[in-house]
Amino acid sequence: MNTNYHLGLLHLVHMLINVDGRIDEREMKMLQSIKQEEKIDDAIFQGFAKSISTIKKQDIYARGLALLNGCTDEEKLCVFAYLFRLAEADATIDMSEIRLLMSAIKQTNVDFEDVEMITRLSSSDKHAA
């Protein structure tokens, strides 16, 4: 996977974790799981963490979308599968999380039905493993 994919994923994961105003331990575990599954290099992760420390939320979101729009359709679907799994990680899906997800889907020209299908498939793969 390319750097745009990893950074776009990290930007949107950060936004989703923080959008409801509370950070749950299960969300942080999911972030670590995503980092491992996607083999996100520590240097990329640390550079990302440093870069977002000085910019506004809306700029983090905009940067994430711009990076994601530079990705393939398959990469975009993978990002949204992770985001939906992350939204479910703390056992509640807040309306602010839904708004963020739906807005990002619209702005990246991804078909919601494709996201729904890939999310279901990736969830069933996790349960089968």
Tab-separated table of C-alpha atoms in Angstrom:
chain	number	residue	atom	x	y	z
A	1	MET	CA	0.000	0.000	0.000
A	2	ASN	CA	1.155	3.505	-0.649
A	3	THR	CA	1.964	6.327	1.749
A	4	ASN	CA	-1.172	8.281	0.727
A	5	TYR	CA	-3.245	5.292	1.787
A	6	HIS	CA	-1.540	4.959	5.167
A	7	LEU	CA	-1.652	8.680	5.904
A	8	GLY	CA	-5.236	9.089	4.667
A	9	LEU	CA	-6.261	6.154	6.855
A	10	LEU	CA	-4.482	7.621	9.890
A	11	HIS	CA	-6.023	11.077	9.391
A	12	LEU	CA	-9.560	9.722	9.165
A	13	VAL	CA	-9.030	7.253	12.021
A	14	HIS	CA	-7.844	10.158	14.170
A	15	MET	CA	-10.928	12.169	13.261
A	16	LEU	CA	-13.290	9.287	13.972
A	17	ILE	CA	-11.702	8.505	17.337
A	18	ASN	CA	-11.994	12.150	18.411
A	19	VAL	CA	-15.282	13.244	16.798
A	20	ASP	CA	-17.557	12.149	19.655
A	21	GLY	CA	-15.483	13.916	22.302
A	22	ARG	CA	-14.344	10.771	24.098
A	23	ILE	CA	-11.521	8.376	23.381
A	24	ASP	CA	-12.263	4.806	24.386
A	25	GLU	CA	-9.591	2.227	25.186
A	26	ARG	CA	-11.164	-0.136	22.625
A	27	GLU	CA	-10.705	2.523	19.934
A	28	MET	CA	-7.029	2.864	20.845
A	29	LYS	CA	-6.598	-0.930	20.658
A	30	MET	CA	-8.266	-0.870	17.262
A	31	LEU	CA	-5.847	1.847	16.133
A	32	GLN	CA	-2.909	-0.367	17.135
A	33	SER	CA	-4.526	-3.311	15.354
A	34	ILE	CA	-4.935	-1.245	12.158
A	35	LYS	CA	-1.306	-0.115	12.406
A	36	GLN	CA	-0.168	-3.753	12.653
A	37	GLU	CA	-2.534	-5.153	9.993
A	38	GLU	CA	-1.538	-2.488	7.495
A	39	LYS	CA	2.152	-2.620	8.445
A	40	ILE	CA	2.267	1.138	8.961
A	41	ASP	CA	5.884	2.060	9.555
A	42	ASP	CA	6.686	3.674	12.925
A	43	ALA	CA	8.316	6.637	11.155
A	44	ILE	CA	5.114	7.303	9.169
A	45	PHE	CA	3.011	6.945	12.324
A	46	GLN	CA	5.217	9.253	14.374
A	47	GLY	CA	5.441	11.786	11.540
A	48	PHE	CA	1.658	11.757	11.281
A	49	ALA	CA	1.240	12.263	15.045
A	50	LYS	CA	3.659	15.188	14.978
A	51	SER	CA	2.035	16.780	11.909
A	52	ILE	CA	-1.488	16.829	13.374
A	53	SER	CA	-0.439	18.306	16.705
A	54	THR	CA	-0.372	21.825	15.290
A	55	ILE	CA	-3.329	21.886	12.874
A	56	LYS	CA	-7.085	22.311	13.296
A	57	LYS	CA	-9.556	19.418	13.143
A	58	GLN	CA	-11.051	20.577	9.854
A	59	ASP	CA	-7.564	20.705	8.322
A	60	ILE	CA	-6.835	17.156	9.530
A	61	TYR	CA	-10.093	16.023	7.936
A	62	ALA	CA	-9.424	17.898	4.680
A	63	ARG	CA	-5.891	16.511	4.472
A	64	GLY	CA	-7.194	12.985	5.098
A	65	LEU	CA	-9.749	13.317	2.314
A	66	ALA	CA	-7.168	14.746	-0.093
A	67	LEU	CA	-4.819	11.846	0.628
A	68	LEU	CA	-7.631	9.326	0.277
A	69	ASN	CA	-8.721	10.842	-3.032
A	70	GLY	CA	-5.215	10.031	-4.300
A	71	CYS	CA	-5.820	6.342	-3.597
A	72	THR	CA	-7.324	3.544	-5.650
A	73	ASP	CA	-10.982	2.584	-5.227
A	74	GLU	CA	-9.858	-0.614	-3.474
A	75	GLU	CA	-7.752	1.358	-0.993
A	76	LYS	CA	-10.666	3.722	-0.315
A	77	LEU	CA	-12.934	0.769	0.428
A	78	CYS	CA	-10.347	-0.686	2.806
A	79	VAL	CA	-10.168	2.637	4.661
A	80	PHE	CA	-13.935	2.753	5.084
A	81	ALA	CA	-14.070	-0.862	6.224
A	82	TYR	CA	-11.597	0.042	8.964
A	83	LEU	CA	-13.518	3.198	9.843
A	84	PHE	CA	-16.812	1.357	10.227
A	85	ARG	CA	-15.160	-1.331	12.367
A	86	LEU	CA	-13.592	1.420	14.449
A	87	ALA	CA	-16.929	3.202	14.876
A	88	GLU	CA	-18.338	-0.032	16.290
A	89	ALA	CA	-15.323	-0.715	18.533
A	90	ASP	CA	-16.660	1.126	21.578
A	91	ALA	CA	-20.078	-0.592	21.275
A	92	THR	CA	-21.873	2.667	20.428
A	93	ILE	CA	-22.045	4.601	17.197
A	94	ASP	CA	-22.528	8.290	17.863
A	95	MET	CA	-24.404	10.524	15.410
A	96	SER	CA	-21.251	12.617	14.968
A	97	GLU	CA	-19.423	9.462	13.859
A	98	ILE	CA	-22.167	8.648	11.360
A	99	ARG	CA	-22.075	12.197	9.962
A	100	LEU	CA	-18.297	12.045	9.607
A	101	LEU	CA	-18.410	8.673	7.849
A	102	MET	CA	-21.218	9.624	5.476
A	103	SER	CA	-19.593	12.946	4.618
A	104	ALA	CA	-16.249	11.270	3.909
A	105	ILE	CA	-17.912	8.623	1.741
A	106	LYS	CA	-19.656	11.323	-0.282
A	107	GLN	CA	-16.520	13.446	-0.669
A	108	THR	CA	-14.442	10.515	-1.897
A	109	ASN	CA	-17.070	9.350	-4.412
A	110	VAL	CA	-17.307	5.909	-2.856
A	111	ASP	CA	-20.531	3.919	-3.156
A	112	PHE	CA	-22.047	3.275	0.284
A	113	GLU	CA	-23.287	-0.171	-0.795
A	114	ASP	CA	-19.716	-1.148	-1.689
A	115	VAL	CA	-18.543	0.063	1.725
A	116	GLU	CA	-21.312	-1.894	3.415
A	117	MET	CA	-20.379	-5.069	1.519
A	118	ILE	CA	-16.631	-4.801	2.169
A	119	THR	CA	-17.258	-4.000	5.842
A	120	ARG	CA	-19.463	-7.078	6.203
A	121	LEU	CA	-16.865	-9.230	4.456
A	122	SER	CA	-13.984	-7.917	6.546
A	123	SER	CA	-16.009	-8.398	9.752
A	124	SER	CA	-16.901	-11.983	8.830
A	125	ASP	CA	-13.229	-12.658	7.987
A	126	LYS	CA	-12.253	-11.461	11.473
A	127	HIS	CA	-14.834	-13.708	13.112
A	128	ALA	CA	-13.773	-16.708	11.013
A	129	ALA	CA	-10.083	-16.286	11.896
